Amino acid sequence: MAVSFAVNSEAGLKKLDEFLLTRSYITGYQASKDDLAVYSSFSTAPSSKYTNVSRWFSHIDALVRLSGITEEGQGVKVESSAVAQASTPDVADAKAPAADDDDDDDVDLFGEETEEEKAAAEARAAAVKASGKKKESGKSSVLLDVKPWDDETDMAKLEEAVRSLKMDGLLWGASKLVPVGYGIKKLQIMMTIVDDLVSVDTLIEEHLCEPPVNEYVQSCDIVAFNKISRFQ
């Protein structure tokens, strides 16, 4: 059964924020059209108080701008009128014309959108549709283990130092601290790279393990490396 979200209400955003607490994407382990469906229902970027939603939204927004998302999803329902062009089959079903009272249970109305909100939603949906047609270099999703020097290393500053590394084709994603032992924790962090622009080995050897980042980072290992798009 498809998951359902209503992003234009406080309750809906809270539900989505809790849903994304342990997930990087709406369904599966890589960005898909399910993410696009939910993403395109936002008329503006979500408030930063919804930490997980804000992190996910920024990640999907960057993917759309870089090369678009073409991976098929598992189906998701978005209770919004702004997803006509980016809907998965389940979303399309939710928007099919119907006048029967039986459909009232499937749709929640949250008031009329302003003209500005409608225009913004239409522009976002158009950008999503256009992004799916772009041809780009292959991209990969990489999970890194970043280990500190000892249990006295400030892990907040370690993550800040890692995320301070910026280059074309590199996008940092979700992260978490994982206990190693003896009070020491390591940072696990996701990143999305454009293969032609970013070499993971070079990133580790010449940036993560070099000054000033190595003030906090002892070593860095690749945990997972998955292709998420190729030439079309």
GROMACS .gro file of C-alpha atoms in nm:
model
  232
    1MET     CA    1   0.000   0.000   0.000
    2ALA     CA    2   0.140   0.342  -0.096
    3VAL     CA    3   0.241   0.585   0.178
    4SER     CA    4   0.048   0.913   0.190
    5PHE     CA    5   0.155   1.264   0.290
    6ALA     CA    6  -0.010   1.606   0.316
    7VAL     CA    7   0.274   1.858   0.316
    8ASN     CA    8   0.060   2.170   0.329
    9SER     CA    9  -0.040   2.122   0.693
   10GLU     CA   10   0.149   2.124   1.022
   11ALA     CA   11   0.030   1.772   1.101
   12GLY     CA   12   0.136   1.649   0.756
   13LEU     CA   13   0.483   1.804   0.783
   14LYS     CA   14   0.529   1.656   1.130
   15LYS     CA   15   0.431   1.313   0.996
   16LEU     CA   16   0.678   1.346   0.707
   17ASP     CA   17   0.953   1.467   0.942
   18GLU     CA   18   0.906   1.161   1.164
   19PHE     CA   19   0.895   0.935   0.857
   20LEU     CA   20   1.230   1.071   0.732
   21LEU     CA   21   1.400   1.039   1.071
   22THR     CA   22   1.541   0.698   0.974
   23ARG     CA   23   1.519   0.732   0.594
   24SER     CA   24   1.710   0.920   0.326
   25TYR     CA   25   1.435   0.882   0.063
   26ILE     CA   26   1.056   0.841   0.050
   27THR     CA   27   1.086   0.480  -0.072
   28GLY     CA   28   1.385   0.256  -0.134
   29TYR     CA   29   1.752   0.339  -0.101
   30GLN     CA   30   1.792   0.596  -0.378
   31ALA     CA   31   1.606   0.897  -0.509
   32SER     CA   32   1.303   0.804  -0.719
   33LYS     CA   33   0.989   0.951  -0.869
   34ASP     CA   34   0.825   0.904  -0.529
   35ASP     CA   35   1.063   1.170  -0.396
   36LEU     CA   36   0.978   1.393  -0.694
   37ALA     CA   37   0.607   1.356  -0.626
   38VAL     CA   38   0.641   1.474  -0.266
   39TYR     CA   39   0.907   1.735  -0.354
   40SER     CA   40   0.694   1.898  -0.622
   41SER     CA   41   0.400   1.935  -0.382
   42PHE     CA   42   0.592   2.199  -0.184
   43SER     CA   43   0.519   2.556  -0.296
   44THR     CA   44   0.815   2.679  -0.088
   45ALA     CA   45   1.104   2.517   0.096
   46PRO     CA   46   0.998   2.365   0.430
   47SER     CA   47   1.079   2.536   0.758
   48SER     CA   48   1.414   2.445   0.915
   49LYS     CA   49   1.228   2.341   1.231
   50TYR     CA   50   1.139   2.024   1.041
   51THR     CA   51   1.500   1.905   1.043
   52ASN     CA   52   1.458   1.581   0.851
   53VAL     CA   53   1.220   1.726   0.592
   54SER     CA   54   1.453   2.022   0.536
   55ARG     CA   55   1.754   1.792   0.491
   56TRP     CA   56   1.564   1.567   0.248
   57PHE     CA   57   1.418   1.861   0.053
   58SER     CA   58   1.763   2.022   0.003
   59HIS     CA   59   1.904   1.689  -0.117
   60ILE     CA   60   1.624   1.627  -0.370
   61ASP     CA   61   1.632   1.990  -0.483
   62ALA     CA   62   2.004   1.957  -0.560
   63LEU     CA   63   1.950   1.630  -0.750
   64VAL     CA   64   1.679   1.790  -0.961
   65ARG     CA   65   1.906   2.082  -1.046
   66LEU     CA   66   2.206   1.858  -1.123
   67SER     CA   67   2.058   1.594  -1.347
   68GLY     CA   68   1.702   1.504  -1.258
   69ILE     CA   69   1.564   1.181  -1.112
   70THR     CA   70   1.443   0.901  -1.339
   71GLU     CA   71   1.435   0.600  -1.104
   72GLU     CA   72   1.084   0.451  -1.082
   73GLY     CA   73   0.925   0.461  -0.738
   74GLN     CA   74   0.703   0.223  -0.545
   75GLY     CA   75   0.406   0.459  -0.539
   76VAL     CA   76   0.317   0.742  -0.302
   77LYS     CA   77   0.006   0.954  -0.245
   78VAL     CA   78   0.045   1.327  -0.192
   79GLU     CA   79  -0.258   1.516  -0.068
   80SER     CA   80  -0.192   1.831  -0.268
   81SER     CA   81  -0.298   1.977  -0.601
   82ALA     CA   82   0.061   2.060  -0.704
   83VAL     CA   83   0.191   1.725  -0.829
   84ALA     CA   84   0.014   1.676  -1.160
   85GLN     CA   85   0.330   1.649  -1.371
   86ALA     CA   86   0.549   1.457  -1.129
   87SER     CA   87   0.305   1.199  -1.000
   88THR     CA   88   0.368   0.832  -0.971
   89PRO     CA   89   0.074   0.609  -1.076
   90ASP     CA   90  -0.066   0.615  -0.722
   91VAL     CA   91  -0.061   0.993  -0.711
   92ALA     CA   92  -0.233   1.009  -1.049
   93ASP     CA   93  -0.506   0.781  -0.919
   94ALA     CA   94  -0.559   1.014  -0.625
   95LYS     CA   95  -0.614   1.303  -0.867
   96ALA     CA   96  -0.847   1.122  -1.110
   97PRO     CA   97  -1.179   1.304  -1.164
   98ALA     CA   98  -1.447   1.172  -0.934
   99ALA     CA   99  -1.765   1.314  -0.791
  100ASP     CA  100  -1.872   1.023  -0.568
  101ASP     CA  101  -1.901   1.087  -0.195
  102ASP     CA  102  -1.701   0.768  -0.136
  103ASP     CA  103  -1.386   0.951  -0.244
  104ASP     CA  104  -1.414   1.202   0.042
  105ASP     CA  105  -1.223   0.972   0.274
  106ASP     CA  106  -0.921   0.969   0.040
  107VAL     CA  107  -0.873   1.345   0.000
  108ASP     CA  108  -0.819   1.612   0.264
  109LEU     CA  109  -0.862   1.974   0.160
  110PHE     CA  110  -0.649   2.233   0.335
  111GLY     CA  111  -0.793   2.550   0.188
  112GLU     CA  112  -0.744   2.720  -0.145
  113GLU     CA  113  -0.394   2.798  -0.266
  114THR     CA  114  -0.306   3.158  -0.344
  115GLU     CA  115  -0.218   3.258  -0.699
  116GLU     CA  116   0.146   3.290  -0.592
  117GLU     CA  117   0.149   2.938  -0.445
  118LYS     CA  118  -0.014   2.796  -0.759
  119ALA     CA  119   0.240   2.970  -0.981
  120ALA     CA  120   0.530   2.845  -0.768
  121ALA     CA  121   0.393   2.490  -0.767
  122GLU     CA  122   0.345   2.493  -1.144
  123ALA     CA  123   0.698   2.622  -1.197
  124ARG     CA  124   0.839   2.353  -0.969
  125ALA     CA  125   0.642   2.078  -1.143
  126ALA     CA  126   0.765   2.205  -1.481
  127ALA     CA  127   1.124   2.200  -1.357
  128VAL     CA  128   1.081   1.844  -1.234
  129LYS     CA  129   0.938   1.734  -1.568
  130ALA     CA  130   1.219   1.902  -1.761
  131SER     CA  131   1.486   1.759  -1.534
  132GLY     CA  132   1.387   1.404  -1.625
  133LYS     CA  133   1.486   1.472  -1.988
  134LYS     CA  134   1.840   1.592  -1.915
  135LYS     CA  135   2.136   1.385  -2.016
  136GLU     CA  136   2.414   1.390  -1.761
  137SER     CA  137   2.721   1.205  -1.655
  138GLY     CA  138   2.668   0.901  -1.437
  139LYS     CA  139   2.611   0.965  -1.067
  140SER     CA  140   2.679   0.758  -0.759
  141SER     CA  141   2.560   0.741  -0.400
  142VAL     CA  142   2.843   0.682  -0.154
  143LEU     CA  143   2.833   0.600   0.219
  144LEU     CA  144   3.147   0.693   0.413
  145ASP     CA  145   3.277   0.598   0.758
  146VAL     CA  146   3.467   0.893   0.905
  147LYS     CA  147   3.663   0.806   1.220
  148PRO     CA  148   3.789   1.055   1.482
  149TRP     CA  149   4.124   1.047   1.661
  150ASP     CA  150   3.980   0.954   2.000
  151ASP     CA  151   3.684   0.989   2.234
  152GLU     CA  152   3.774   1.354   2.303
  153THR     CA  153   3.728   1.460   1.941
  154ASP     CA  154   3.439   1.706   1.900
  155MET     CA  155   3.212   1.514   1.661
  156ALA     CA  156   3.003   1.821   1.581
  157LYS     CA  157   3.315   2.003   1.460
  158LEU     CA  158   3.427   1.689   1.276
  159GLU     CA  159   3.102   1.679   1.079
  160GLU     CA  160   3.119   2.054   1.020
  161ALA     CA  161   3.472   2.014   0.880
  162VAL     CA  162   3.362   1.730   0.652
  163ARG     CA  163   3.062   1.921   0.518
  164SER     CA  164   3.277   2.231   0.464
  165LEU     CA  165   3.436   2.050   0.169
  166LYS     CA  166   3.259   2.176  -0.141
  167MET     CA  167   3.324   2.106  -0.507
  168ASP     CA  168   3.130   2.079  -0.832
  169GLY     CA  169   2.940   1.751  -0.847
  170LEU     CA  170   2.951   1.681  -0.470
  171LEU     CA  171   2.642   1.687  -0.250
  172TRP     CA  172   2.647   1.585   0.117
  173GLY     CA  173   2.342   1.399   0.245
  174ALA     CA  174   2.214   1.240   0.566
  175SER     CA  175   2.448   1.145   0.849
  176LYS     CA  176   2.451   0.977   1.188
  177LEU     CA  177   2.693   0.891   1.469
  178VAL     CA  178   2.764   0.520   1.522
  179PRO     CA  179   2.927   0.383   1.841
  180VAL     CA  180   3.260   0.208   1.781
  181GLY     CA  181   3.366   0.121   2.134
  182TYR     CA  182   3.539   0.266   2.441
  183GLY     CA  183   3.322   0.578   2.419
  184ILE     CA  184   3.431   0.650   2.061
  185LYS     CA  185   3.180   0.719   1.785
  186LYS     CA  186   3.232   0.742   1.409
  187LEU     CA  187   3.044   0.955   1.161
  188GLN     CA  188   2.854   0.779   0.883
  189ILE     CA  189   2.760   1.023   0.608
  190MET     CA  190   2.598   0.990   0.265
  191MET     CA  191   2.713   1.183  -0.038
  192THR     CA  192   2.599   1.199  -0.399
  193ILE     CA  193   2.866   1.259  -0.664
  194VAL     CA  194   2.879   1.320  -1.038
  195ASP     CA  195   3.127   1.054  -1.148
  196ASP     CA  196   3.303   1.266  -1.408
  197LEU     CA  197   3.362   1.549  -1.161
  198VAL     CA  198   3.444   1.382  -0.830
  199SER     CA  199   3.689   1.103  -0.747
  200VAL     CA  200   3.611   0.948  -0.409
  201ASP     CA  201   3.973   0.837  -0.360
  202THR     CA  202   4.099   1.187  -0.430
  203LEU     CA  203   3.836   1.336  -0.200
  204ILE     CA  204   3.951   1.112   0.085
  205GLU     CA  205   4.327   1.127   0.029
  206GLU     CA  206   4.364   1.493  -0.063
  207HIS     CA  207   4.085   1.655   0.136
  208LEU     CA  208   3.935   1.450   0.419
  209CYS     CA  209   4.270   1.320   0.542
  210GLU     CA  210   4.462   1.645   0.488
  211PRO     CA  211   4.471   1.975   0.684
  212PRO     CA  212   4.260   2.133   0.811
  213VAL     CA  213   4.004   1.849   0.818
  214ASN     CA  214   4.249   1.593   0.957
  215GLU     CA  215   4.259   1.790   1.281
  216TYR     CA  216   3.944   1.590   1.359
  217VAL     CA  217   3.955   1.302   1.109
  218GLN     CA  218   4.189   1.008   1.164
  219SER     CA  219   4.073   0.794   0.871
  220CYS     CA  220   3.792   0.757   0.620
  221ASP     CA  221   3.655   0.440   0.456
  222ILE     CA  222   3.401   0.368   0.182
  223VAL     CA  223   3.116   0.157   0.322
  224ALA     CA  224   2.890   0.148   0.014
  225PHE     CA  225   2.917   0.274  -0.344
  226ASN     CA  226   2.609   0.255  -0.567
  227LYS     CA  227   2.543   0.390  -0.916
  228ILE     CA  228   2.220   0.590  -0.922
  229SER     CA  229   2.215   0.717  -1.281
  230ARG     CA  230   2.394   0.670  -1.614
  231PHE     CA  231   2.404   0.826  -1.960
  232GLN     CA  232   2.060   0.804  -2.117
   0.00000   0.00000   0.00000
